[in-house]
Each structure stands twice: as structure tokens, then as C-alpha cells.
Coordinates of C-alpha atoms in Angstrom, one line a residue:
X13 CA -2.8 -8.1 -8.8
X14 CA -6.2 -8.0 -10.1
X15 CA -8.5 -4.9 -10.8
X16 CA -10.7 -5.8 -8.4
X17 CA -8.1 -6.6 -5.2
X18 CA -6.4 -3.4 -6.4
X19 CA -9.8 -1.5 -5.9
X20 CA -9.8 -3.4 -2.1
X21 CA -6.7 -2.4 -1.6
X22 CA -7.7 1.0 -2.0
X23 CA -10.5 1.1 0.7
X24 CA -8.2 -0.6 3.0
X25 CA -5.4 2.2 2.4
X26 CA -8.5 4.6 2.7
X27 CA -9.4 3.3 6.4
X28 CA -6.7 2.8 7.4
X29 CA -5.5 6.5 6.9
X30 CA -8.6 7.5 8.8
X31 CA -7.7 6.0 11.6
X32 CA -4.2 7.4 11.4
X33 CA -6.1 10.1 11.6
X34 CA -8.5 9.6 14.6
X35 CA -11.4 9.0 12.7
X36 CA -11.6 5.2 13.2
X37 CA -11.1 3.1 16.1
X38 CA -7.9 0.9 15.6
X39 CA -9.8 -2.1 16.1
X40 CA -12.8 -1.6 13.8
X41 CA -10.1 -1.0 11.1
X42 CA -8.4 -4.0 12.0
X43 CA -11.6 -6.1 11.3
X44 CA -11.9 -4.9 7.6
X45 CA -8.0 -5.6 7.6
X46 CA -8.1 -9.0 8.6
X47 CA -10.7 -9.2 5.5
X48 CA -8.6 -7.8 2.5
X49 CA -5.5 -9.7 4.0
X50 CA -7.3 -12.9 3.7
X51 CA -8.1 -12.1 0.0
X52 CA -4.7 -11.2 -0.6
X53 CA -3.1 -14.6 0.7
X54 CA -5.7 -16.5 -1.3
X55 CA -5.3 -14.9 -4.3
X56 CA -1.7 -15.7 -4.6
X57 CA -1.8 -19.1 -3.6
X58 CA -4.4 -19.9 -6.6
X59 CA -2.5 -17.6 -9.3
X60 CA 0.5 -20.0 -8.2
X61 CA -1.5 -22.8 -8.3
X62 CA -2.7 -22.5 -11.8
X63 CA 0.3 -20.6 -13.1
X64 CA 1.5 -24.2 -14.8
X65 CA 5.1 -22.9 -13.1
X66 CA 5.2 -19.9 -15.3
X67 CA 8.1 -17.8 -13.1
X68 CA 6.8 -14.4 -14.1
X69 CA 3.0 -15.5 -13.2
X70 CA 4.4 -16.4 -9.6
X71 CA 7.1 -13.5 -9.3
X72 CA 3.9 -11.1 -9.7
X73 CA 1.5 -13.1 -7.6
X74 CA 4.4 -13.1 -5.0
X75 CA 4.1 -9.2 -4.6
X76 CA 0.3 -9.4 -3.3
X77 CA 1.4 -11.9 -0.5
X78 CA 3.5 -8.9 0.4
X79 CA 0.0 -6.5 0.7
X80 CA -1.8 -9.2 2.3
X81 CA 0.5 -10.1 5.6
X82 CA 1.0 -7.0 5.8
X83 CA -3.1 -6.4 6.4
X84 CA -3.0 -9.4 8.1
X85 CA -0.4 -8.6 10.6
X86 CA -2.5 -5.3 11.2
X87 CA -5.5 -6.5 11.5
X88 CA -4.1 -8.9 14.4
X89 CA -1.7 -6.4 15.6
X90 CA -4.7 -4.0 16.1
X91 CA -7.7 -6.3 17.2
X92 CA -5.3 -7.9 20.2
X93 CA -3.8 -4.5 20.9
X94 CA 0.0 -5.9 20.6
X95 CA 2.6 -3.5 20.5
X96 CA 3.3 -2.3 16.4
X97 CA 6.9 -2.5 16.3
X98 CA 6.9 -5.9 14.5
X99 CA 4.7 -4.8 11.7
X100 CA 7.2 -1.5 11.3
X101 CA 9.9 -3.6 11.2
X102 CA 8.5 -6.2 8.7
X103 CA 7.1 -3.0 6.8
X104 CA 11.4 -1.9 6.4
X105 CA 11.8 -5.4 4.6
X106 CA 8.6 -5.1 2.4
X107 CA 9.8 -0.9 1.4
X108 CA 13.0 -2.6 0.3
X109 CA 11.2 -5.2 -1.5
X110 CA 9.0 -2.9 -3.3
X111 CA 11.7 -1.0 -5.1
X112 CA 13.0 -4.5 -6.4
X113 CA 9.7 -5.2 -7.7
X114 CA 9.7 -1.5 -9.2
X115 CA 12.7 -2.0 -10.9
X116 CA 11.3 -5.1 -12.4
X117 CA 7.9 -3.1 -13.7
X118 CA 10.0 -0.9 -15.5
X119 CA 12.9 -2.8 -16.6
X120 CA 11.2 -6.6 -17.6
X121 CA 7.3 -5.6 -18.1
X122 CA 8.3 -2.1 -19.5
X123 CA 5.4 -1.0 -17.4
X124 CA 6.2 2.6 -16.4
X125 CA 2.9 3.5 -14.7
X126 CA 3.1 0.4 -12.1
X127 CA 6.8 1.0 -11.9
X128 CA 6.1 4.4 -10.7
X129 CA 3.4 2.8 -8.1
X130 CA 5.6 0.7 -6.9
X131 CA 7.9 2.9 -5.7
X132 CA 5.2 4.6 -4.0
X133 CA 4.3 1.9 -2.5
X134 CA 7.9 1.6 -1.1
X135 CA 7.4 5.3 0.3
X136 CA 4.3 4.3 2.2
X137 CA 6.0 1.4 3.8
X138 CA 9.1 3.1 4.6
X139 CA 6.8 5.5 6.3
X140 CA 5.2 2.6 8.4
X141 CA 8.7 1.3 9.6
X142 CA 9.5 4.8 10.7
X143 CA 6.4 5.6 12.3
X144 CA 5.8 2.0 13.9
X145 CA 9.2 0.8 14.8
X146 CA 11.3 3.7 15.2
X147 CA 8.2 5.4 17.1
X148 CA 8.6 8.5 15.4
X149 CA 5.9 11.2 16.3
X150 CA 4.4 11.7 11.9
X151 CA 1.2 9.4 12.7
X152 CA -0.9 12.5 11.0
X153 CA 1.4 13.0 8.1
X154 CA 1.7 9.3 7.4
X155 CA -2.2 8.9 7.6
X156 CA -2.5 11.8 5.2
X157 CA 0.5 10.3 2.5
X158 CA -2.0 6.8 3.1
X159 CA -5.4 8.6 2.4
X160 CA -3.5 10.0 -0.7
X161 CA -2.4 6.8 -1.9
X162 CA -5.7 5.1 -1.5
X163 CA -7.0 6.9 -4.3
X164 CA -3.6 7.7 -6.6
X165 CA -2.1 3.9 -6.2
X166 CA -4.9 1.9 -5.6
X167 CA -8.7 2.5 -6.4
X168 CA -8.4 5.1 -9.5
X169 CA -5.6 2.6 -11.6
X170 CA -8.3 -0.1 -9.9
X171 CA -11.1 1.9 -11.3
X172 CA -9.8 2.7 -14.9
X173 CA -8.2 -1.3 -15.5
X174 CA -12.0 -2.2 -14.9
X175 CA -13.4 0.3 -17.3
X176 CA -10.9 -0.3 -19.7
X177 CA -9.7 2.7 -20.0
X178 CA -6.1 2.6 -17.8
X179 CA -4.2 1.9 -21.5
X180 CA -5.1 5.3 -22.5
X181 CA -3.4 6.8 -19.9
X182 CA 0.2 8.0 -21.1
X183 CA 3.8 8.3 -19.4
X184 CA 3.4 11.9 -19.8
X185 CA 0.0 11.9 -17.6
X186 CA 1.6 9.6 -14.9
X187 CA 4.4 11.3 -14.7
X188 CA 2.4 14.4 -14.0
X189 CA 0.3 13.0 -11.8
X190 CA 3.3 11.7 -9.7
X191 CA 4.8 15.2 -9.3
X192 CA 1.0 16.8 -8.4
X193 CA 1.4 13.7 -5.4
X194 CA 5.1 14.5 -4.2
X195 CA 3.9 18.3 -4.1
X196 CA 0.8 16.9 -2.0
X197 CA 3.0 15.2 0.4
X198 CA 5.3 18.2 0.8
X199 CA 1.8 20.2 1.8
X200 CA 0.7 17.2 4.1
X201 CA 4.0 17.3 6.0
X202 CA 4.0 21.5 6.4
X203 CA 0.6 21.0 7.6
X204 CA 1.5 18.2 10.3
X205 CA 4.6 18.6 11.0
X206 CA 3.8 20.2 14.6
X207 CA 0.8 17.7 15.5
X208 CA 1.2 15.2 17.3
X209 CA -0.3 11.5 16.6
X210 CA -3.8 11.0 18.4
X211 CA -3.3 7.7 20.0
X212 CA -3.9 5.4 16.7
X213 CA -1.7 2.1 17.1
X214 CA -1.4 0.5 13.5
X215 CA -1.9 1.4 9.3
X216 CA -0.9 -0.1 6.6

């Protein structure tokens, strides 16, 4: 994925975590959805496109397609107001996914840092399948994991690949910075465990 559809990605995380958390009508979200989904099927198709059949160029441009149905599906799910189980369910597939594409990071690219996102990522969309299709009632602490991940997965790696600067960071400082975001979690889900969700239908 790009720099710059990993900094998108970021600000669709980000809304989409306030309206988890009430703070933005489900369809208005699902507008700026439909937009980053678009860019993430696009994107793929042309890396394939020009990737000369290169397997590793289209195994990594593969994984976006993965981000951008899922922003499509949201988008739709949220701007028809169509029940959200089939995005929870296609979420359990993509969390699965995710790990495999983890273990490939760290394994074949030697890439510890988005091997370590990835499995985040897995996280988040493990939360969505239990939130969306199992209807379980963690709609705040799922917007708060989401909000997190906007800026720890998404728009500061984004931000640092642009600048330059994301080769500097070591495995000792993403490590680190993974445990600070596990501890964060732990707080989000003391802090919500005992509210309720207020009426948001979709995230991603």
C-alpha cells in the first residue's frame, strides 16, 4: 500500500471510530467510505496491472483490495441502512486473512514493523465480526480500539514513509509502541465495558 492510501486509510479509521462513538451520523461516514474504498480497489487493480506478473507485487496489492471492500461494503451498508451482519461476517474472513499476510511481513519481507500492524489490523477486524455479526454490545470499546488505530497503524507509519523518516524507526521502538497500544486497549475496554453502544450501525 502506498504512503499516501495508508495516510487515507487513517482518516477513514479515524471517522469511522467517531461514529462508533456517536459523533458522526452513520451515513455521512459512509459517504467518505464509499470514497477511500473506491481508491483502494483502483489502486490494486493498476499495481496488478503494471506489476509485469511479479507474484510478490500482486500478493501485496492483493491486501489493499481487502481494506477497500471492506470501506466499500460500509459505505453501502451504511448509506442504504442494510442490516451489518454481512460486513461482520466478511470482516471474520479478512481478520483471518490478515494474520496470513502478517506472517508473510515478518517471515518473506523481514518487515517486523508491518508485520506487527498487520496483526493489528487482524484485531480490529476480529472486533468488527464480533461486534457486527455476533451483535455483541462493545460498539464504544471497538470505536475506541479504531480511533486508536487510525493514528498507531495508519496515518503516523503514513506520515513518517512520506517524510522519510519511517527507516529510522527501530524494532525496539515498535515493539514499545505496541505494548503502550495493548495497555491502551486494556484502558478502553475498563472504561466501556458497562456502556452500552449509542445506535451506530457500521465501522470499519
Amino acid at each position: 500500500m502506498s504512503a499516501v492510501g495508508l495516510l487515507y486509510v487513517g482518516a477513514v479509521l479515524f471517522l469511522n471510530g467517531l461514529m462508533l462513538l456517536g459523533r458522526i451520523d452513520g451515513k455521512s461516514a459512509g459517504v467518505f467510505n464509499l470514497f477511500i474504498g473506491a481508491m483502494q480497489v483502483i489502486t490494486p487493480f493498476y499495481m496488478i496491472f503494471t506489476s509485469g506478473g511479479d507474484a510478490w507485487t500482486i500478493f501485496q496489492a492483493s491486501g489493499i483490495f481487502l481494506f477497500g471492500l471492506t470501506y466499500l461494503y460500509v459505505g453501502i451498508t451504511n448509506l442504504l441502512g442494510l442490516d451489518a451482519s454481512g460486513v461482520g461476517w466478511y470482516s471474520l474472513w479478512v481478520a483471518v486473512l490478515a494474520v496470513g499476510y502478517a506472517a508473510m511481513n515478518f517471515l518473506h519481507f523481514h518487515d517486523e514493523k508491518f508485520g506487527i500492524i498487520w496483526l493489528m489490523w487482524s484485531f480490529l477486524w476480529t472486533l468488527f465480526f464480533v461486534l457486527l455479526a455476533l451483535k455483541r454490545n462493545i460498539g464504544p470499546f471497538v470505536g475506541w480500539v479504531t480511533l486508536i488505530q487510525a493514528w498507531v497503524t495508519a496515518t503516523i507509519p503514513a506520515f513518517l514513509i512520506l517524510i522519510g523518516e519511517w527507516e529510522r524507526i527501530g524494532a525496539g521502538v515498535t515493539e514499545a509502541a505496541a505494548g503502550l497500544v495493548v495497555v491502551a486497549y486494556g484502558a478502553a475496554y475498563a472504561l466501556t465495558r458497562r456502556k452500552a453502544p449509542r445506535g451506530v450501525k457500521m465501522s470499519s
